Amino acid sequence: MMTQTSSLVRSSFREITINHPLWNHEFLIRCRTGNLFLPDVQLLAVQMYKFSKEFNRILASILSCCQDESSQLVILENLFDEMGEGDITQSHPELFRQFTRALGIDDETLTALPTSPETRALIETYLQMPHKYGYLAALGAVCYASEGIVSSLYTQLYKGIIGAAPLPREALIFFEVHIDLDDSHAAKLEAVIEPRITMNEEDIKVKLAIAEAMDARVQFFNGIQRQISKYSLYPDSWLIFDELL
């Protein structure tokens, strides 16, 4: 009976992400149809980096609100993976910088470029979740609306990127790692979350957190589209960054 209940809980959480409007976003459709250009990929890369480099803080913010030791361990394992398992050259932000460098964006420029309001809102959405809904619901958002969708989401982005900018494989390691790795992260987080959904109130909070994270992700891509529309007038992609700085 417990297994059946867990399965229903898992399915109800996944349905929120599967049926979400995110997957019909114009930018993702452009990725799937191979309709991206180099400046589009550069704009995407900058804002993706701004979010991905904050993911350690997001996990740490959940950890700081979590009193359950077995849950702490799973969060720590996830955080350890994100930080390259102790090797800073393999940390996920560093893997992402290999991608941005290959796109012609040096580290200094990447740091100087502003975080868009939509990207900042996505970061803040995740950072505020443990305080707003509790650690369990915040883990649910990371599990289902981040780790759980990353394989599908990044596969679509990857297709758009390589269509617009044929890059060496080592420049795309960040995407390959996440397409392969995040399913196992999601499975471990699921194993923590499901047995602890013992009241309807907790179930509702997890669903609210997942939906809020998915909505913020849509806004993130709205921000990318807004920047593309604003700067598509400039044929020289470097003018994009001159304008943004």
Coordinates of N, CA and C in Angstrom, one line a residue:
M1 N 0.8 -1.2 0.0 CA 0.0 0.0 0.0 C 0.9 1.3 0.0
M2 N 1.9 1.2 0.8 CA 2.9 2.4 0.9 C 3.5 2.6 -0.4
T3 N 3.9 1.5 -1.1 CA 4.6 1.7 -2.4 C 3.6 2.3 -3.4
Q4 N 2.3 1.9 -3.4 CA 1.3 2.4 -4.3 C 1.1 3.9 -4.0
T5 N 1.0 4.2 -2.7 CA 0.8 5.6 -2.3 C 2.0 6.5 -2.8
S6 N 3.3 6.0 -2.6 CA 4.5 6.7 -3.1 C 4.4 6.9 -4.6
S7 N 4.0 5.9 -5.3 CA 3.9 5.9 -6.7 C 3.0 7.0 -7.2
L8 N 1.8 7.1 -6.5 CA 0.8 8.1 -6.8 C 1.3 9.5 -6.5
V9 N 2.0 9.7 -5.4 CA 2.6 10.9 -5.0 C 3.6 11.4 -6.1
R10 N 4.5 10.4 -6.5 CA 5.5 10.7 -7.5 C 4.9 11.1 -8.8
S11 N 3.9 10.4 -9.2 CA 3.2 10.7 -10.5 C 2.5 12.1 -10.5
S12 N 1.9 12.4 -9.3 CA 1.2 13.7 -9.3 C 2.2 14.9 -9.3
F13 N 3.4 14.7 -8.7 CA 4.4 15.7 -8.8 C 5.0 15.8 -10.3
R14 N 5.2 14.7 -10.9 CA 5.8 14.7 -12.3 C 4.8 15.3 -13.3
E15 N 3.5 15.0 -13.0 CA 2.5 15.5 -14.0 C 2.5 17.1 -14.1
I16 N 2.9 17.7 -12.9 CA 2.9 19.2 -13.0 C 4.0 19.6 -13.9
T17 N 5.1 18.9 -14.0 CA 6.2 19.3 -14.8 C 6.0 18.9 -16.3
I18 N 5.4 17.7 -16.5 CA 5.2 17.2 -17.8 C 4.1 18.0 -18.6
N19 N 3.1 18.5 -17.8 CA 2.0 19.2 -18.5 C 2.2 20.7 -18.4
H20 N 3.3 21.2 -18.0 CA 3.6 22.6 -17.8 C 3.8 23.3 -19.2
P21 N 3.3 24.5 -19.3 CA 3.5 25.3 -20.6 C 5.0 25.5 -21.0
L22 N 5.9 25.3 -20.1 CA 7.3 25.5 -20.4 C 7.7 24.8 -21.7
W23 N 7.2 23.6 -21.9 CA 7.7 22.8 -23.1 C 7.2 23.3 -24.4
N24 N 6.2 24.3 -24.4 CA 5.7 24.9 -25.6 C 6.3 26.3 -25.7
H25 N 7.4 26.6 -24.9 CA 8.0 27.9 -25.0 C 8.6 28.1 -26.4
E26 N 8.5 29.3 -26.9 CA 9.0 29.6 -28.3 C 10.5 29.3 -28.4
F27 N 11.2 29.6 -27.3 CA 12.7 29.4 -27.4 C 13.0 27.9 -27.5
L28 N 12.3 27.1 -26.7 CA 12.6 25.6 -26.8 C 12.1 25.1 -28.1
I29 N 11.1 25.6 -28.7 CA 10.6 25.2 -30.0 C 11.7 25.5 -31.0
R30 N 12.3 26.7 -30.9 CA 13.4 27.1 -31.8 C 14.6 26.1 -31.6
C31 N 14.9 25.7 -30.4 CA 16.0 24.7 -30.1 C 15.7 23.4 -30.8
R32 N 14.5 22.9 -30.6 CA 14.1 21.6 -31.2 C 14.1 21.6 -32.7
T33 N 13.8 22.8 -33.3 CA 13.7 22.8 -34.8 C 15.0 23.3 -35.4
G34 N 16.1 23.5 -34.6 CA 17.4 24.0 -35.1 C 17.3 25.4 -35.6
N35 N 16.6 26.2 -34.9 CA 16.4 27.6 -35.4 C 17.1 28.7 -34.5
L36 N 18.2 28.3 -33.9 CA 19.0 29.3 -33.1 C 20.2 29.8 -33.9
F37 N 20.7 31.0 -33.5 CA 21.8 31.6 -34.1 C 22.9 31.8 -33.0
L38 N 24.1 32.0 -33.4 CA 25.2 32.2 -32.4 C 24.9 33.2 -31.4
P39 N 24.4 34.5 -31.7 CA 24.1 35.4 -30.7 C 23.0 34.9 -29.7
D40 N 22.0 34.2 -30.2 CA 21.0 33.6 -29.3 C 21.7 32.7 -28.3
V41 N 22.6 31.9 -28.8 CA 23.3 30.9 -27.9 C 24.1 31.7 -26.8
Q42 N 24.8 32.7 -27.3 CA 25.6 33.5 -26.4 C 24.8 34.2 -25.3
L43 N 23.6 34.7 -25.7 CA 22.7 35.3 -24.7 C 22.2 34.2 -23.7
L44 N 21.8 33.1 -24.2 CA 21.4 32.0 -23.4 C 22.5 31.6 -22.4
A45 N 23.7 31.4 -22.9 CA 24.8 30.9 -22.1 C 25.1 31.9 -20.9
V46 N 25.1 33.2 -21.2 CA 25.3 34.1 -20.1 C 24.3 34.0 -19.0
Q47 N 23.0 33.9 -19.3 CA 22.0 33.8 -18.3 C 21.9 32.5 -17.6
M48 N 22.2 31.4 -18.4 CA 22.3 30.1 -17.8 C 23.4 30.0 -16.8
Y49 N 24.5 30.6 -17.1 CA 25.7 30.6 -16.2 C 25.3 31.4 -14.9
K50 N 24.6 32.5 -15.0 CA 24.2 33.3 -13.8 C 23.4 32.4 -12.9
F51 N 22.5 31.6 -13.5 CA 21.7 30.7 -12.6 C 22.5 29.5 -12.1
S52 N 23.2 28.9 -13.0 CA 23.9 27.6 -12.6 C 24.9 27.9 -11.5
K53 N 25.6 29.0 -11.6 CA 26.6 29.3 -10.5 C 26.0 29.5 -9.2
E54 N 24.7 29.8 -9.1 CA 24.0 30.0 -7.8 C 23.4 28.7 -7.3
F55 N 23.5 27.6 -8.1 CA 22.8 26.4 -7.7 C 23.4 25.8 -6.3
N56 N 24.7 26.0 -6.1 CA 25.3 25.6 -4.9 C 24.7 26.3 -3.7
R57 N 24.4 27.6 -3.8 CA 23.8 28.4 -2.8 C 22.4 27.9 -2.6
I58 N 21.7 27.6 -3.6 CA 20.3 27.1 -3.5 C 20.3 25.8 -2.7
L59 N 21.2 24.9 -3.0 CA 21.2 23.6 -2.2 C 21.6 23.9 -0.8
A60 N 22.6 24.8 -0.6 CA 23.0 25.2 0.8 C 21.9 25.8 1.6
S61 N 21.0 26.6 0.9 CA 19.9 27.3 1.6 C 18.9 26.3 2.1
I62 N 18.7 25.2 1.3 CA 17.8 24.1 1.7 C 18.4 23.4 2.9
L63 N 19.7 23.1 2.8 CA 20.5 22.4 3.8 C 20.4 23.1 5.1
S64 N 20.5 24.4 5.1 CA 20.5 25.2 6.3 C 19.1 25.2 7.0
C65 N 18.1 24.8 6.3 CA 16.7 24.7 6.9 C 16.3 23.3 7.2
C66 N 17.2 22.3 7.0 CA 16.9 20.9 7.1 C 17.5 20.3 8.4
Q67 N 16.6 19.7 9.2 CA 17.1 19.1 10.5 C 17.2 17.6 10.4
D68 N 16.7 17.1 9.3 CA 16.7 15.6 9.1 C 18.1 15.1 8.6
E69 N 18.7 14.3 9.3 CA 20.1 13.9 9.0 C 20.2 13.1 7.7
S70 N 19.3 12.2 7.4 CA 19.4 11.4 6.2 C 19.2 12.3 4.9
S71 N 18.3 13.3 5.1 CA 18.0 14.3 4.0 C 19.3 15.2 3.8
Q72 N 19.9 15.6 5.0 CA 21.1 16.4 4.9 C 22.2 15.7 4.0
L73 N 22.3 14.4 4.2 CA 23.3 13.6 3.5 C 23.1 13.6 2.0
V74 N 21.8 13.5 1.6 CA 21.5 13.5 0.2 C 21.8 14.9 -0.4
I75 N 21.4 15.9 0.3 CA 21.7 17.3 -0.2 C 23.2 17.5 -0.3
L76 N 23.9 17.0 0.7 CA 25.4 17.2 0.7 C 26.0 16.4 -0.5
E77 N 25.6 15.2 -0.8 CA 26.1 14.4 -1.9 C 25.9 15.2 -3.2
N78 N 24.7 15.8 -3.3 CA 24.3 16.6 -4.5 C 25.3 17.8 -4.6
L79 N 25.4 18.4 -3.5 CA 26.3 19.6 -3.5 C 27.8 19.2 -3.8
F80 N 28.2 18.1 -3.3 CA 29.6 17.6 -3.6 C 29.8 17.3 -5.0
D81 N 28.8 16.8 -5.7 CA 28.8 16.5 -7.2 C 28.9 17.9 -7.9
E82 N 28.1 18.8 -7.5 CA 28.1 20.2 -8.1 C 29.5 20.8 -8.0
M83 N 30.2 20.5 -6.9 CA 31.4 21.2 -6.7 C 32.6 20.4 -7.2
G84 N 32.3 19.4 -8.1 CA 33.4 18.6 -8.7 C 34.0 17.5 -7.8
E85 N 33.3 17.1 -6.8 CA 33.7 16.1 -5.9 C 35.1 16.5 -5.3
G86 N 35.3 17.7 -5.0 CA 36.5 18.2 -4.4 C 37.6 18.7 -5.4
D87 N 37.3 18.5 -6.7 CA 38.2 19.0 -7.7 C 37.6 20.2 -8.4
I88 N 38.1 21.4 -8.0 CA 37.5 22.6 -8.5 C 37.5 22.8 -10.0
T89 N 38.4 22.1 -10.7 CA 38.5 22.1 -12.1 C 37.3 21.4 -12.8
Q90 N 36.7 20.5 -12.0 CA 35.5 19.8 -12.4 C 34.2 20.3 -11.9
S91 N 34.3 21.4 -11.1 CA 33.0 21.9 -10.6 C 32.1 22.3 -11.7
H92 N 30.8 22.3 -11.5 CA 29.9 22.6 -12.6 C 30.0 24.0 -13.1
P93 N 30.2 25.0 -12.3 CA 30.4 26.4 -12.8 C 31.6 26.4 -13.7
E94 N 32.7 25.7 -13.4 CA 33.9 25.7 -14.2 C 33.6 25.0 -15.5
L95 N 32.9 23.9 -15.5 CA 32.5 23.2 -16.7 C 31.7 24.1 -17.6
F96 N 30.9 24.9 -17.0 CA 30.1 25.8 -17.8 C 30.9 26.9 -18.4
R97 N 31.9 27.4 -17.7 CA 32.8 28.4 -18.2 C 33.6 27.9 -19.4
Q98 N 33.9 26.6 -19.5 CA 34.5 26.0 -20.7 C 33.6 26.2 -21.9
F99 N 32.3 26.1 -21.7 CA 31.3 26.4 -22.8 C 31.3 27.8 -23.2
T100 N 31.2 28.7 -22.2 CA 31.2 30.2 -22.5 C 32.5 30.6 -23.2
R101 N 33.6 30.1 -22.7 CA 34.9 30.5 -23.4 C 34.9 30.1 -24.9
A102 N 34.4 28.9 -25.1 CA 34.3 28.3 -26.5 C 33.4 29.2 -27.4
L103 N 32.4 29.9 -26.7 CA 31.5 30.8 -27.5 C 32.2 32.2 -27.7
G104 N 33.4 32.4 -27.2 CA 34.1 33.6 -27.3 C 33.8 34.6 -26.2
I105 N 33.3 34.1 -25.1 CA 33.0 35.0 -23.9 C 34.1 34.7 -22.8
D106 N 35.0 35.6 -22.6 CA 36.0 35.3 -21.6 C 35.4 35.5 -20.2
D107 N 36.1 35.0 -19.2 CA 35.6 34.9 -17.8 C 35.3 36.3 -17.3
E108 N 36.2 37.3 -17.6 CA 36.0 38.6 -17.1 C 34.7 39.3 -17.6
T109 N 34.5 39.1 -18.9 CA 33.3 39.6 -19.6 C 32.0 38.9 -19.0
L110 N 32.1 37.6 -18.8 CA 31.0 36.8 -18.2 C 30.6 37.3 -16.8
T111 N 31.6 37.6 -16.0 CA 31.4 38.1 -14.7 C 30.8 39.5 -14.7
A112 N 31.2 40.3 -15.7 CA 30.8 41.7 -15.8 C 29.4 41.9 -16.3
L113 N 28.9 40.9 -17.2 CA 27.6 41.0 -17.8 C 26.5 40.9 -16.7
P114 N 25.5 41.7 -16.8 CA 24.5 41.7 -15.8 C 23.6 40.5 -15.8
T115 N 23.0 40.1 -14.7 CA 22.0 39.1 -14.6 C 20.7 39.7 -14.9
S116 N 19.9 39.2 -15.8 CA 18.7 39.7 -16.3 C 17.7 39.7 -15.1
P117 N 16.7 40.5 -15.1 CA 15.6 40.5 -14.0 C 15.0 39.1 -13.9
E118 N 14.7 38.5 -15.1 CA 14.1 37.2 -15.1 C 14.9 36.1 -14.5
T119 N 16.2 36.2 -14.8 CA 17.2 35.2 -14.2 C 17.3 35.4 -12.7
R120 N 17.3 36.7 -12.3 CA 17.4 37.0 -10.9 C 16.2 36.5 -10.2
A121 N 15.0 36.6 -10.8 CA 13.8 36.1 -10.2 C 13.8 34.6 -10.1
L122 N 14.4 33.9 -11.1 CA 14.5 32.4 -11.0 C 15.3 32.0 -9.8
I123 N 16.5 32.7 -9.6 CA 17.4 32.4 -8.5 C 16.7 32.7 -7.2
E124 N 16.0 33.8 -7.1 CA 15.4 34.2 -5.8 C 14.2 33.3 -5.5
T125 N 13.5 32.8 -6.5 CA 12.4 31.8 -6.3 C 12.9 30.6 -5.6
Y126 N 14.1 30.1 -6.1 CA 14.6 28.9 -5.4 C 15.2 29.2 -4.0
L127 N 15.9 30.3 -3.9 CA 16.5 30.7 -2.6 C 15.5 30.9 -1.5
Q128 N 14.3 31.4 -1.9 CA 13.3 31.7 -0.9 C 12.4 30.5 -0.5
M129 N 12.4 29.4 -1.3 CA 11.5 28.3 -1.1 C 11.6 27.7 0.2
P130 N 12.8 27.4 0.7 CA 12.8 26.7 2.1 C 12.2 27.5 3.2
H131 N 12.3 28.9 3.1 CA 11.7 29.7 4.1 C 10.2 29.9 3.8
K132 N 9.8 29.8 2.6 CA 8.4 30.0 2.2 C 7.6 28.7 2.5
Y133 N 8.1 27.6 2.0 CA 7.4 26.3 2.1 C 7.9 25.2 3.0
G134 N 9.2 25.4 3.5 CA 9.9 24.4 4.2 C 10.8 23.6 3.4
Y135 N 11.8 23.0 4.0 CA 12.9 22.3 3.3 C 12.4 21.2 2.4
L136 N 11.3 20.5 2.8 CA 10.8 19.4 2.0 C 10.3 19.8 0.6
A137 N 9.4 20.9 0.7 CA 8.9 21.4 -0.6 C 10.0 22.0 -1.5
A138 N 11.0 22.6 -0.8 CA 12.1 23.2 -1.6 C 12.9 22.1 -2.3
L139 N 13.1 21.0 -1.6 CA 13.7 19.8 -2.2 C 12.9 19.3 -3.3
G140 N 11.5 19.3 -3.2 CA 10.6 18.9 -4.2 C 10.8 19.7 -5.5
A141 N 11.0 21.0 -5.3 CA 11.2 21.9 -6.5 C 12.5 21.5 -7.2
V142 N 13.6 21.3 -6.4 CA 14.8 21.0 -7.0 C 14.7 19.6 -7.6
C143 N 14.1 18.7 -7.0 CA 13.9 17.3 -7.5 C 13.2 17.3 -8.8
Y144 N 11.9 17.8 -8.8 CA 11.0 17.6 -9.9 C 11.1 18.7 -11.0
A145 N 11.4 20.0 -10.5 CA 11.4 21.1 -11.5 C 12.8 21.5 -11.9
S146 N 13.8 20.8 -11.4 CA 15.2 21.1 -11.8 C 15.8 19.8 -12.2
E147 N 16.3 19.0 -11.2 CA 17.0 17.8 -11.6 C 16.1 16.9 -12.4
G148 N 14.9 16.8 -12.2 CA 14.0 15.9 -12.9 C 13.7 16.3 -14.3
I149 N 13.8 17.6 -14.6 CA 13.5 18.0 -16.0 C 14.8 18.3 -16.8
V150 N 15.9 18.3 -16.1 CA 17.2 18.8 -16.8 C 17.6 17.9 -17.9
S151 N 17.4 16.6 -17.8 CA 17.8 15.7 -18.9 C 17.0 16.1 -20.2
S152 N 15.7 16.2 -20.1 CA 14.9 16.6 -21.2 C 15.2 18.0 -21.7
L153 N 15.2 18.9 -20.7 CA 15.4 20.3 -21.1 C 16.8 20.6 -21.7
Y154 N 17.9 20.0 -21.1 CA 19.2 20.2 -21.7 C 19.4 19.5 -23.0
T155 N 18.7 18.4 -23.2 CA 18.8 17.7 -24.5 C 18.3 18.6 -25.6
Q156 N 17.2 19.3 -25.3 CA 16.6 20.3 -26.3 C 17.5 21.5 -26.5
L157 N 18.1 22.0 -25.4 CA 19.0 23.1 -25.5 C 20.3 22.7 -26.3
Y158 N 20.7 21.5 -26.0 CA 22.0 21.0 -26.6 C 21.7 20.9 -28.1
K159 N 20.6 20.5 -28.6 CA 20.3 20.4 -30.0 C 20.3 21.7 -30.6
G160 N 19.7 22.7 -30.0 CA 19.7 24.1 -30.5 C 21.1 24.7 -30.6
I161 N 21.9 24.4 -29.5 CA 23.3 25.0 -29.4 C 24.2 24.4 -30.5
I162 N 24.2 23.1 -30.7 CA 25.1 22.5 -31.6 C 24.7 22.8 -33.1
G163 N 23.4 23.1 -33.3 CA 23.0 23.5 -34.6 C 23.4 24.9 -34.9
A164 N 23.6 25.8 -33.9 CA 24.0 27.2 -34.1 C 25.5 27.4 -34.0
A165 N 26.1 26.6 -33.2 CA 27.5 26.8 -32.9 C 28.2 25.5 -32.8
P166 N 28.7 24.9 -33.9 CA 29.4 23.6 -33.8 C 30.7 23.7 -32.9
L167 N 30.6 23.2 -31.7 CA 31.7 23.4 -30.7 C 32.3 22.0 -30.5
P168 N 33.6 22.1 -30.1 CA 34.3 20.8 -29.7 C 33.6 20.2 -28.5
R169 N 33.7 18.9 -28.4 CA 32.9 18.1 -27.4 C 33.3 18.6 -26.0
E170 N 34.6 18.9 -25.8 CA 35.0 19.3 -24.4 C 34.3 20.6 -23.9
A171 N 33.9 21.4 -24.9 CA 33.2 22.6 -24.6 C 31.7 22.4 -24.1
L172 N 31.2 21.1 -24.4 CA 29.8 20.8 -24.1 C 29.7 19.8 -22.9
I173 N 30.8 19.6 -22.2 CA 30.8 18.6 -21.1 C 29.7 19.0 -20.1
F174 N 29.5 20.2 -19.8 CA 28.5 20.6 -18.8 C 27.2 20.0 -19.1
F175 N 26.8 20.1 -20.4 CA 25.5 19.6 -20.8 C 25.4 18.0 -20.8
E176 N 26.5 17.4 -21.2 CA 26.6 15.9 -21.2 C 26.5 15.4 -19.8
V177 N 27.2 16.1 -18.8 CA 27.2 15.7 -17.4 C 25.8 15.7 -16.9
H178 N 25.1 16.8 -17.2 CA 23.7 17.0 -16.6 C 22.7 16.1 -17.3
I179 N 22.8 15.9 -18.5 CA 21.9 15.0 -19.2 C 22.0 13.6 -18.6
D180 N 23.3 13.2 -18.3 CA 23.5 11.8 -17.8 C 23.3 11.7 -16.2
L181 N 23.7 12.8 -15.5 CA 23.8 12.7 -14.0 C 22.5 13.0 -13.3
D182 N 21.8 14.0 -13.8 CA 20.7 14.5 -12.9 C 19.5 13.6 -12.7
D183 N 19.4 12.6 -13.6 CA 18.3 11.6 -13.3 C 18.6 10.9 -12.0
S184 N 19.9 10.6 -11.7 CA 20.3 9.9 -10.5 C 20.1 10.8 -9.3
H185 N 20.4 12.1 -9.5 CA 20.2 13.1 -8.4 C 18.7 13.1 -8.1
A186 N 17.9 13.1 -9.1 CA 16.4 13.2 -8.9 C 15.9 11.9 -8.2
A187 N 16.4 10.8 -8.6 CA 16.0 9.5 -7.9 C 16.3 9.5 -6.4
K188 N 17.5 10.0 -6.1 CA 17.9 10.1 -4.7 C 17.0 11.1 -3.9
L189 N 16.7 12.2 -4.5 CA 15.9 13.2 -3.8 C 14.5 12.7 -3.7
E190 N 14.0 12.0 -4.7 CA 12.6 11.3 -4.6 C 12.6 10.4 -3.4
A191 N 13.6 9.6 -3.2 CA 13.7 8.6 -2.1 C 13.6 9.3 -0.8
V192 N 14.1 10.6 -0.7 CA 14.0 11.3 0.5 C 12.6 11.9 0.7
I193 N 12.1 12.5 -0.4 CA 10.8 13.2 -0.3 C 9.6 12.4 0.0
E194 N 9.4 11.3 -0.8 CA 8.2 10.6 -0.8 C 7.8 10.0 0.6
P195 N 8.7 9.4 1.3 CA 8.2 8.8 2.6 C 7.8 9.9 3.6
R196 N 8.2 11.2 3.4 CA 8.0 12.2 4.3 C 6.7 13.0 4.0
I197 N 6.1 12.7 2.9 CA 4.8 13.3 2.5 C 3.7 12.6 3.3
T198 N 3.5 12.9 4.6 CA 2.6 12.2 5.4 C 1.3 12.9 5.7
M199 N 1.3 14.2 5.3 CA 0.0 15.0 5.4 C -0.3 15.7 4.1
N200 N -1.6 15.9 3.9 CA -2.0 16.6 2.7 C -1.4 18.0 2.6
E201 N -1.2 18.7 3.7 CA -0.6 20.0 3.7 C 0.8 20.0 3.1
E202 N 1.6 18.9 3.4 CA 2.9 18.8 2.8 C 2.9 18.5 1.3
D203 N 1.9 17.7 0.9 CA 1.7 17.4 -0.5 C 1.4 18.7 -1.3
I204 N 0.5 19.5 -0.7 CA 0.1 20.8 -1.4 C 1.3 21.7 -1.5
K205 N 2.1 21.8 -0.4 CA 3.3 22.7 -0.4 C 4.3 22.3 -1.5
V206 N 4.5 21.0 -1.6 CA 5.5 20.5 -2.7 C 4.9 20.8 -4.0
K207 N 3.7 20.6 -4.3 CA 3.1 21.0 -5.6 C 3.2 22.4 -5.9
L208 N 2.9 23.3 -4.9 CA 3.0 24.7 -5.1 C 4.5 25.1 -5.4
A209 N 5.4 24.5 -4.7 CA 6.8 24.8 -5.0 C 7.3 24.4 -6.4
I210 N 6.8 23.2 -6.8 CA 7.2 22.7 -8.1 C 6.6 23.7 -9.2
A211 N 5.3 24.0 -9.0 CA 4.6 24.9 -10.0 C 5.3 26.3 -10.1
E212 N 5.7 26.8 -8.9 CA 6.3 28.1 -8.9 C 7.7 28.1 -9.5
A213 N 8.4 27.0 -9.3 CA 9.7 26.9 -10.0 C 9.6 26.7 -11.5
M214 N 8.6 26.0 -11.9 CA 8.4 25.8 -13.4 C 8.0 27.2 -14.0
D215 N 7.1 27.9 -13.3 CA 6.7 29.2 -13.8 C 7.9 30.2 -13.9
A216 N 8.8 30.1 -12.9 CA 9.9 31.0 -12.9 C 10.9 30.6 -14.1
R217 N 10.9 29.3 -14.4 CA 11.7 28.9 -15.5 C 11.2 29.4 -16.9
V218 N 9.9 29.5 -17.0 CA 9.2 30.1 -18.2 C 9.6 31.5 -18.3
Q219 N 9.6 32.2 -17.1 CA 10.0 33.6 -17.1 C 11.5 33.8 -17.5
F220 N 12.3 32.9 -17.1 CA 13.7 32.9 -17.5 C 13.8 32.9 -19.0
F221 N 13.1 32.0 -19.7 CA 13.2 31.9 -21.1 C 12.5 33.1 -21.8
N222 N 11.5 33.7 -21.1 CA 10.9 34.9 -21.6 C 12.0 36.0 -21.6
G223 N 12.9 36.0 -20.6 CA 14.0 37.0 -20.5 C 15.0 36.8 -21.7
I224 N 15.2 35.5 -22.0 CA 16.2 35.2 -23.1 C 15.5 35.8 -24.4
Q225 N 14.3 35.5 -24.6 CA 13.6 35.9 -25.8 C 13.6 37.4 -25.9
R226 N 13.3 38.1 -24.8 CA 13.3 39.5 -24.7 C 14.7 40.1 -25.1
Q227 N 15.7 39.5 -24.6 CA 17.1 40.0 -25.0 C 17.4 39.8 -26.5
I228 N 17.0 38.6 -27.0 CA 17.2 38.3 -28.4 C 16.4 39.3 -29.3
S229 N 15.2 39.6 -28.9 CA 14.4 40.6 -29.7 C 15.1 41.9 -29.6
K230 N 15.6 42.3 -28.5 CA 16.2 43.6 -28.3 C 17.4 43.8 -29.1
Y231 N 18.2 42.8 -29.2 CA 19.6 42.9 -29.7 C 19.7 42.2 -31.1
S232 N 18.6 41.7 -31.6 CA 18.7 41.0 -32.9 C 19.0 42.0 -34.1
L233 N 18.8 43.3 -33.8 CA 19.1 44.3 -34.8 C 20.6 44.3 -35.2
Y234 N 21.4 43.8 -34.2 CA 22.9 44.0 -34.4 C 23.4 42.7 -35.0
P235 N 23.9 42.7 -36.3 CA 24.5 41.5 -36.9 C 25.8 41.0 -36.2
D236 N 26.5 41.9 -35.6 CA 27.8 41.5 -34.9 C 27.4 41.2 -33.5
S237 N 27.6 39.9 -33.2 CA 27.1 39.4 -31.8 C 27.8 40.1 -30.7
W238 N 29.0 40.6 -30.9 CA 29.8 41.3 -29.8 C 29.1 42.6 -29.4
L239 N 28.4 43.2 -30.3 CA 27.6 44.4 -30.0 C 26.6 44.1 -28.9
I240 N 26.1 42.9 -28.9 CA 25.2 42.5 -27.8 C 25.8 42.8 -26.4
F241 N 27.0 42.3 -26.3 CA 27.7 42.4 -25.0 C 28.2 43.9 -24.7
D242 N 28.5 44.6 -25.8 CA 28.8 46.0 -25.6 C 27.6 46.8 -25.0
E243 N 26.5 46.4 -25.6 CA 25.2 47.1 -25.2 C 24.9 46.7 -23.7
L244 N 25.1 45.5 -23.4 CA 24.7 45.0 -22.1 C 25.6 45.5 -20.9
L245 N 26.9 45.7 -21.3 CA 27.8 46.1 -20.2 C 27.6 47.6 -19.8

